[in-house]
Short mmCIF file of C-alpha atoms and ligand atoms in Angstrom, two decimals:
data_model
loop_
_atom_site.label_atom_id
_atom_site.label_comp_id
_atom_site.label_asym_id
_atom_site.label_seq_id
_atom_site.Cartn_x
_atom_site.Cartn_y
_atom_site.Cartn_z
CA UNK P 1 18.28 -14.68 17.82
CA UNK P 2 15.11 -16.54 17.73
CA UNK P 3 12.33 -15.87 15.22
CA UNK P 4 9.90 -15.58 18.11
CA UNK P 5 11.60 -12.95 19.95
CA UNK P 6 12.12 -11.50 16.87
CA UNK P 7 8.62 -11.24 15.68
CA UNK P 8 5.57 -13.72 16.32
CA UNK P 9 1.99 -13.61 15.74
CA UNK P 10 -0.91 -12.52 18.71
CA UNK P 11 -4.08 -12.55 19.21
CA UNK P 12 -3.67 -8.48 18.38
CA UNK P 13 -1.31 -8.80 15.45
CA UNK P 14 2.41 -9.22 14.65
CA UNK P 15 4.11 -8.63 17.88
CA UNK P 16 8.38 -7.87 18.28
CA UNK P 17 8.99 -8.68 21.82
CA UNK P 18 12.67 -7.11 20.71
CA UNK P 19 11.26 -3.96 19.31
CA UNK P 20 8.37 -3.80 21.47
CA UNK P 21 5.59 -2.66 18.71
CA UNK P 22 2.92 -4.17 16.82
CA UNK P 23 2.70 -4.49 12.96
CA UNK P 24 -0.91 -3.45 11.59
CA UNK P 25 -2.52 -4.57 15.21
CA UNK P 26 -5.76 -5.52 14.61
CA UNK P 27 -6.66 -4.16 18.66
CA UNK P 28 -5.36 -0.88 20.05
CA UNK P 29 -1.94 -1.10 21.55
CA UNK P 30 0.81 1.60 22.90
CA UNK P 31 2.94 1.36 19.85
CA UNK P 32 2.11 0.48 16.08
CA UNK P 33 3.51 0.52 12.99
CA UNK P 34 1.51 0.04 9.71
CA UNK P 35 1.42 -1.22 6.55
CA UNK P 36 -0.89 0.61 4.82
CA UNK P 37 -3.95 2.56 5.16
CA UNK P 38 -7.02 -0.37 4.15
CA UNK P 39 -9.29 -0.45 7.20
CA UNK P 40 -8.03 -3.87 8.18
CA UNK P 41 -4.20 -2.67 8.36
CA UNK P 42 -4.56 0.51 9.46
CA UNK P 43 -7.32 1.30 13.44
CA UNK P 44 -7.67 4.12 15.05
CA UNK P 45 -6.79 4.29 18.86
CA UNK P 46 -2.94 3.62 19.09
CA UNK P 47 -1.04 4.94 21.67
CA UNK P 48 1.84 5.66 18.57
CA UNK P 49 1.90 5.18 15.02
CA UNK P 50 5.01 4.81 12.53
CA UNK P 51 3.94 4.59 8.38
CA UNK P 52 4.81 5.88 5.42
CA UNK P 53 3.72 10.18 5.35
CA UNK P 54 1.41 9.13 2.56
CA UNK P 55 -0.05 6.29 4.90
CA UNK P 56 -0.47 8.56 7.99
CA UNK P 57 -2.48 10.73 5.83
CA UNK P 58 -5.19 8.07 4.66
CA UNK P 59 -5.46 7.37 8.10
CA UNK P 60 -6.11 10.88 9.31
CA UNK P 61 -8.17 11.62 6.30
CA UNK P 62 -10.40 8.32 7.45
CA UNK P 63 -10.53 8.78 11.18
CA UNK P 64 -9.63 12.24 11.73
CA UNK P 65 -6.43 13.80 13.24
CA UNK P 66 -6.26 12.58 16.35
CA UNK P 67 -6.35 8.73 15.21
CA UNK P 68 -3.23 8.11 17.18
CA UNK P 69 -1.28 9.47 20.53
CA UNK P 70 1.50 9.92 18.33
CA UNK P 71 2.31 9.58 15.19
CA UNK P 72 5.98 9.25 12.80
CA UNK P 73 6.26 9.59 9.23
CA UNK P 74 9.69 7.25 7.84
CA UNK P 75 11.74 7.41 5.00
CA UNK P 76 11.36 4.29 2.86
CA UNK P 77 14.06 2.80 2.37
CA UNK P 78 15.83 4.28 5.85
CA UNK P 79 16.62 2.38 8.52
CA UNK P 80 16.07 2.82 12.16
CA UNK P 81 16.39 1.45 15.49
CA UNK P 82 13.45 0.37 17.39
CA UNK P 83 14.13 -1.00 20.72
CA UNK P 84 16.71 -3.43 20.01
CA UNK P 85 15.98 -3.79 16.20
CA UNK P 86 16.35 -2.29 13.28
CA UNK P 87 13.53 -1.44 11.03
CA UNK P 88 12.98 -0.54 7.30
CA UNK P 89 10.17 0.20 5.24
CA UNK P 90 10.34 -0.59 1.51
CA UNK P 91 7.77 -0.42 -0.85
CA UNK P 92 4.88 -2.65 -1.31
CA UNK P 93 2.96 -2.06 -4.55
CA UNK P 94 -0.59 -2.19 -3.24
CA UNK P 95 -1.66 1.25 -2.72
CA UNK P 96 -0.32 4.76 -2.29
CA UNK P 97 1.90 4.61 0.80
CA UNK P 98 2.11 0.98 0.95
CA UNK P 99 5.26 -0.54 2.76
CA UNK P 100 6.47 -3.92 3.62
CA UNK P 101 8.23 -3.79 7.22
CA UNK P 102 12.04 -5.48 7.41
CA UNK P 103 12.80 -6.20 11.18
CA UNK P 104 16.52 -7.08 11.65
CA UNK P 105 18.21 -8.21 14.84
CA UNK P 106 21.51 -10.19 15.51
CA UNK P 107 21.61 -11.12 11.91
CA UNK P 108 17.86 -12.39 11.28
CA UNK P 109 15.69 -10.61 8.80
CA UNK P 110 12.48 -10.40 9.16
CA UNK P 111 9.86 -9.05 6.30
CA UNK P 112 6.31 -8.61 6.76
CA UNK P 113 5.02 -7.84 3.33
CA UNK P 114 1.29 -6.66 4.11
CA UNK P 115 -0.55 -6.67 1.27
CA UNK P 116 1.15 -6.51 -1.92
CA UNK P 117 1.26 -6.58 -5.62
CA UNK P 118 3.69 -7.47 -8.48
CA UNK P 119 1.91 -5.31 -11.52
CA UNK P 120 2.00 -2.02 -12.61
CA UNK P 121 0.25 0.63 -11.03
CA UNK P 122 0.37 4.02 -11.80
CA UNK P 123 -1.04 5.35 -8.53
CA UNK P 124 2.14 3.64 -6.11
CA UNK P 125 5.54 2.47 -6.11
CA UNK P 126 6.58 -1.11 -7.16
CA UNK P 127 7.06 -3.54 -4.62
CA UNK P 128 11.12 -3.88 -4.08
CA UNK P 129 12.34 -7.53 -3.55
CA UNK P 130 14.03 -7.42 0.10
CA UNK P 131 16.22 -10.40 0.97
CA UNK P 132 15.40 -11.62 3.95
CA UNK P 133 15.33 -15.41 6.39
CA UNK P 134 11.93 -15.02 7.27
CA UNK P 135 9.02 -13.97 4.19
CA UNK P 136 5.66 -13.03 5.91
CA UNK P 137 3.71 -12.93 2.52
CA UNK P 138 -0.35 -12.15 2.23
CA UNK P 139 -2.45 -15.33 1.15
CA UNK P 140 -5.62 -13.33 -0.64
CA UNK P 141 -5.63 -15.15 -3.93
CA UNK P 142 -3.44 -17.75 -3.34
CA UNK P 143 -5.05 -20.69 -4.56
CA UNK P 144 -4.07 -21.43 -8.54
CA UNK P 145 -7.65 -20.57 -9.41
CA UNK P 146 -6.60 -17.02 -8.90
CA UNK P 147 -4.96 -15.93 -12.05
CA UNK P 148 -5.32 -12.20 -12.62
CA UNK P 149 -5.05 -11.52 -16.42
CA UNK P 150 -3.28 -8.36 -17.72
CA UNK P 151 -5.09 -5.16 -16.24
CA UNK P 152 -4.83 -3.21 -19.38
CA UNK P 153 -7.30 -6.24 -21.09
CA UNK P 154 -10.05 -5.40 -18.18
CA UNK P 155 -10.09 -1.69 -18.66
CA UNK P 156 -10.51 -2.33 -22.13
CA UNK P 157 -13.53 -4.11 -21.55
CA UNK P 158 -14.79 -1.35 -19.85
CA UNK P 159 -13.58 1.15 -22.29
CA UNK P 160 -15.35 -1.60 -25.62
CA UNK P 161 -18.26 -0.74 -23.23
CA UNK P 162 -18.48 2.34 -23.08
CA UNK P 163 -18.29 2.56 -26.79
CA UNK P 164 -21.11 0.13 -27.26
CA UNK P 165 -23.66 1.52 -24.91
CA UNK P 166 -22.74 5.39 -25.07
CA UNK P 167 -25.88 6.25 -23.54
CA UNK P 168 -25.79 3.93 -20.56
CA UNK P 169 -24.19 5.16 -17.19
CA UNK P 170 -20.97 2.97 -16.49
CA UNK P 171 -21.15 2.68 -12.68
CA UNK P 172 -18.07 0.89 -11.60
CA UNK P 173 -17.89 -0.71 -7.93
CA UNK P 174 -14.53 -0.08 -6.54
CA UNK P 175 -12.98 0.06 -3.17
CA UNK P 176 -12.41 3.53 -2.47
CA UNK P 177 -8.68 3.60 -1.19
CA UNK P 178 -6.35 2.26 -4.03
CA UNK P 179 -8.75 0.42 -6.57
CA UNK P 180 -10.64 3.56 -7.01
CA UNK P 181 -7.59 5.62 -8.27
CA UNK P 182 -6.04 3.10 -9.92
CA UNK P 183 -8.98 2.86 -12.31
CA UNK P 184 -9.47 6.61 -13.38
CA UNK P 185 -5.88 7.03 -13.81
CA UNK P 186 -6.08 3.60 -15.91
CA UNK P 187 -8.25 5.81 -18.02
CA UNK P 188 -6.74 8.98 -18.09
CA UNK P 189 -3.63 6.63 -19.14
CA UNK P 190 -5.63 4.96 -22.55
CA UNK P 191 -6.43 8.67 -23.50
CA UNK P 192 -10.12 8.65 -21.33
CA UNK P 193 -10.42 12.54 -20.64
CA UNK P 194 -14.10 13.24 -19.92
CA UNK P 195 -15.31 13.60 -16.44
CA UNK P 196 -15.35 11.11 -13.89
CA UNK P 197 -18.21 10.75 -11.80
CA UNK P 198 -17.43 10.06 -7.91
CA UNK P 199 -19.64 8.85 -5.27
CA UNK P 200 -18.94 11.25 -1.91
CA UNK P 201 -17.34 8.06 -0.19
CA UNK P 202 -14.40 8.49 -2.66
CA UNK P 203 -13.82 12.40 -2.80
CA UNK P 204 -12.01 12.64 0.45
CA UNK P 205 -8.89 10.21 -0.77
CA UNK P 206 -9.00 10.92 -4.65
CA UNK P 207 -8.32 14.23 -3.52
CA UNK P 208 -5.65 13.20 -1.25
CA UNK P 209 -4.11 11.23 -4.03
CA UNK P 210 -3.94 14.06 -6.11
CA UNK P 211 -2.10 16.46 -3.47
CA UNK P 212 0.45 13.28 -3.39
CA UNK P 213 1.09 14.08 -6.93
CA UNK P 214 -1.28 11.48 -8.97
CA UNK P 215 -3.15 13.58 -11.22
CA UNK P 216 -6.22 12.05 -12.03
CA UNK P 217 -8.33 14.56 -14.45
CA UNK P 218 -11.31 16.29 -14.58
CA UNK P 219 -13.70 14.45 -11.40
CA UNK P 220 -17.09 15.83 -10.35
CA UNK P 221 -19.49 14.18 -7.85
CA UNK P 222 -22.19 12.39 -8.90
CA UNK P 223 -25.22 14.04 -7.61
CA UNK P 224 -27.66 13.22 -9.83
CA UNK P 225 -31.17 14.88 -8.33
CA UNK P 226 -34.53 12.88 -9.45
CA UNK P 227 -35.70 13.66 -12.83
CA UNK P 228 -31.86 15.09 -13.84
CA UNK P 229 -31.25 11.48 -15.23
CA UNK P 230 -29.73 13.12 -18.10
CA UNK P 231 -26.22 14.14 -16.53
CA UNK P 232 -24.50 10.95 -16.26
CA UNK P 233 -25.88 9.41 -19.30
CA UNK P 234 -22.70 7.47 -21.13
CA UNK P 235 -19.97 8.91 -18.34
CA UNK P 236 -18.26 6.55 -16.15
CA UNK P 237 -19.53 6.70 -12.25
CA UNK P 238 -17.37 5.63 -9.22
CA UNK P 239 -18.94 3.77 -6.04
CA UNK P 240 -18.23 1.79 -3.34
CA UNK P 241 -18.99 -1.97 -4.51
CA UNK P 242 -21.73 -2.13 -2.09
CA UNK P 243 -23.48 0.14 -3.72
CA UNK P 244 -23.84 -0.58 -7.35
CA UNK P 245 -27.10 -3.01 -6.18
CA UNK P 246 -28.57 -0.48 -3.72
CA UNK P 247 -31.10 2.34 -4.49
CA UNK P 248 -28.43 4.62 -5.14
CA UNK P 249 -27.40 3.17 -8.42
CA UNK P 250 -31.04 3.31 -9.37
CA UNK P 251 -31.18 7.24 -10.15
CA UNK P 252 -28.39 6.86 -13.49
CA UNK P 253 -30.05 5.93 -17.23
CA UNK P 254 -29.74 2.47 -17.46
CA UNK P 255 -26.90 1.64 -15.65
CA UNK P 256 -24.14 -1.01 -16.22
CA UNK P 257 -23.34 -2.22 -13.15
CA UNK P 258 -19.19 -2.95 -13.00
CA UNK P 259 -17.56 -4.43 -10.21
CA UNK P 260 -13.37 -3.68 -10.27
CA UNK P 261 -11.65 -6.92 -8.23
CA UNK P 262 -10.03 -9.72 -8.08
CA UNK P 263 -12.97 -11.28 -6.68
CA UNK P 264 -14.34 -11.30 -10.25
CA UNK P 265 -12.70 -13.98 -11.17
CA UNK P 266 -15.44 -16.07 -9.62
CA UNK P 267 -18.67 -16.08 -11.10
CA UNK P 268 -20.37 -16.79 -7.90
CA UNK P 269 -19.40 -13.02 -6.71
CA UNK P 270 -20.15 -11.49 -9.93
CA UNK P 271 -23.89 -12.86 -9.52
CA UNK P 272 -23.53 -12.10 -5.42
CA UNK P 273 -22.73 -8.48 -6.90
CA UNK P 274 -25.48 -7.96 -9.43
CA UNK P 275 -22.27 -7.33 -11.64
CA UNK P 276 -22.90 -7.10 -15.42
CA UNK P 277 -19.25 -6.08 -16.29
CA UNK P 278 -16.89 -7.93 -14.00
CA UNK P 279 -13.51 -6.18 -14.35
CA UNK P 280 -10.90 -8.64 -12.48
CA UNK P 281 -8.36 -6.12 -11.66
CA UNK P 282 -6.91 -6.47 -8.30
CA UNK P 283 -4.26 -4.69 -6.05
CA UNK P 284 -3.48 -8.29 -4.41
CA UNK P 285 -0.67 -10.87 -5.82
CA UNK P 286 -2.05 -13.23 -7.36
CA UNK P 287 -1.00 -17.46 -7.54
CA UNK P 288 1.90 -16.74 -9.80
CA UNK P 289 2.57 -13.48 -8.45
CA UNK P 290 2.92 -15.06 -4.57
CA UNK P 291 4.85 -18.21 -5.87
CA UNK P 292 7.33 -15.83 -8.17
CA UNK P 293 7.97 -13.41 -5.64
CA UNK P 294 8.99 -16.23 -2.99
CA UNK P 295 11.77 -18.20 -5.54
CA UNK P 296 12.68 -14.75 -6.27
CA UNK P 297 13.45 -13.50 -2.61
CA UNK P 298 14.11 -17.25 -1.87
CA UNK P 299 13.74 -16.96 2.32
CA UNK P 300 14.78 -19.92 4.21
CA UNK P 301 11.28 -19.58 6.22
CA UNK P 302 7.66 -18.42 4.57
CA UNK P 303 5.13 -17.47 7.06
CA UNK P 304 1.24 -17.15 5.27
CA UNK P 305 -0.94 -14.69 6.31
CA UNK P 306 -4.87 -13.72 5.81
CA UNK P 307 -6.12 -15.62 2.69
CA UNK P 308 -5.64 -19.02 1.67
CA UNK P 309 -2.72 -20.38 3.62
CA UNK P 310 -2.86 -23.79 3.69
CA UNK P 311 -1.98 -24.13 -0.31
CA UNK P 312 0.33 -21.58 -0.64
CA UNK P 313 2.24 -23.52 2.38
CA UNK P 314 1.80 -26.58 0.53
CA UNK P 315 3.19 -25.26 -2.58
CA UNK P 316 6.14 -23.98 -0.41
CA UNK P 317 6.72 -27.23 1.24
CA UNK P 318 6.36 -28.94 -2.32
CA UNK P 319 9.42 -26.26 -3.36
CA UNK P 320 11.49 -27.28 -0.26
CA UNK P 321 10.98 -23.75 1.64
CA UNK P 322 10.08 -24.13 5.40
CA UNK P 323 6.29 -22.52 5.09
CA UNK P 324 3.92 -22.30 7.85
CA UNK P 325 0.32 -20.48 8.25
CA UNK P 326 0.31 -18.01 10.88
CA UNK P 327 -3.89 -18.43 11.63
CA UNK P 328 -4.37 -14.66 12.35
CA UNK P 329 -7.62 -13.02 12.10
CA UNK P 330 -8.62 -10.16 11.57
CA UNK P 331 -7.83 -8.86 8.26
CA UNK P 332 -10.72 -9.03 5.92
CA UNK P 333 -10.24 -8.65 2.09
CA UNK P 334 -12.95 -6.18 1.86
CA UNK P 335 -10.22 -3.81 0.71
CA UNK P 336 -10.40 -5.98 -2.66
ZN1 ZN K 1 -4.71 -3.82 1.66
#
């Protein structure tokens, strides 16, 4: 068996000419199956979709039911046959539903990690080590720069914060699938049990989390009328990043603007932001994370993906493992 029959990368995605189907196509195509439900992974308009039942219901919760033809929830962990292969999903660690996808033919193992983490996170399952001849690994941070320190150190910032400016509104940016979650049950977790303020972009899938079983506390939108100013005054307030600059974030006392990501690690983005707490907490690997996890599942072959590809293959080639960039585009790290 050939890698390239096998799996290979196309203009619209991962492509098994074995198996016939796409992994997270970044075009419509008859059959998909996805990764995970960030907007980059996870389009409508596929003739079928196969994903974790957690992942098929981001999707529908973001585009509605009838995002696919068809649609299959799997087991992780279960395998099945696909055309001539045989396909797993195991978990990933990024966000609630998030897989890696094994491929398997004629003895060659194939694993196309998506995006994926190495550090706790309350809100998903750890990402399982799958031995494998082929590693398709994400490239977001992988440049050495990109050192994510312990996430329990950045939510205490945020909770120091709140205990030095009790009157100020704590209006955290934060992706609203994954990052979002994963910082209000950070606080629940350090004892945090006042309300949390959500912006209506995040009801829909903090909602969704909790019907998957993550209980995340007391939440109540933030609709703060003109003049009401009052309300959110020393509570923590959840919003897309985009919006902690925009008129919106105008209406709270004061505000702190915080900005949850790995991106924070650069001070250039924390400016770009109009961040005044950066909180680097990210659902990406990051430099150590990517290098560990390859010695660990030690692959004969490393294909990088979206990110920074060229170092992580030359830190591959420096180890003595086969590496090569795959040059797909596509998949933005707006998710981040
Ligand atoms: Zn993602």
């Amino acid at each position: 068996m050939r890698s390239e029959d096998l799996l290979r990368p196309t203009p619209a995605g991962l492509y098994s000419p074995a198996g016939d189907f796409h992994i997270d196509p970044t075009r419509a195509v008859p059959r998909a199956l996805i990764t995970h439900g960030h907007s980059d992974h996870a389009r409508a308009g596929h003739g079928s979709v196969l994903a974790t039942r957690e992942t098929l219901r981001i999707m529908a919760a973001r585009y509605g039911d009838a995002f696919a033809g068809a649609t299959q929830a799997v087991t992780l962990g279960e395998t099945m046959a696909i055309g001539g292969t045989s396909v797993t999903f195991h978990p990933a660690g990024h966000v609630l539903g998030s897989a890696q996808i094994a491929v398997e033919k004629d003895g060659l193992r194939i694993v196309a990690s998506g995006d994926y983490k190495r550090r706790a996170d309350p809100t998903c399952l750890p990402f399982v080590p799958v031995p494998c001849d082929i590693f398709i690994t994400e490239a977001t941070f992988a440049l050495p720069v990109f050192r994510h320190p312990p996430p329990e150190a950045e939510l205490g910032k945020l909770l120091a914060s709140l205990a030095q400016f009790p009157e100020r509104t704590h209006l955290v940016g934060a992706y609203s699938l994954g990052k979002a979650q994963r910082v209000i049950r950070m606080l629940r977790d350090a004892g945090y049990d006042k309300p949390i303020y959500l912006h209506g972009a995040m009801e829909k899938l903090c909602r969704l989390y909790e019907e998957e079983g993550v209980a995340l506390g007391p939440l109540a939108p933030a609709m703060v009328a003109a003049g009401a100013k009052g309300d959110c005054a020393g509570a923590v307030v959840l919003c897309p990043p985009s919006e902690i600059a925009e008129r919106w974030a105008r209406r709270f006392p004061d505000p702190v603007p915080a900005f949850a990501s790995g991106w924070m690690r650069i001070r250039q983005r924390q400016k770009q932001a109009g961040v005044e707490l950066p909180l680097i907490l990210s659902d990406h690997a990051d430099w150590d994370e990517l290098t560990a996890t390859i010695t660990e599942i030690a692959p004969a072959e490393v294909w990088v993906t979206h990110g920074r590809e060229e170092a992580l293959v030359r830190w591959c080639e420096l180890a003595g493992v086969k590496a090569r960039p795959l040059h797909m585009v596509g998949y933005e790290d707006e998710a981040e």
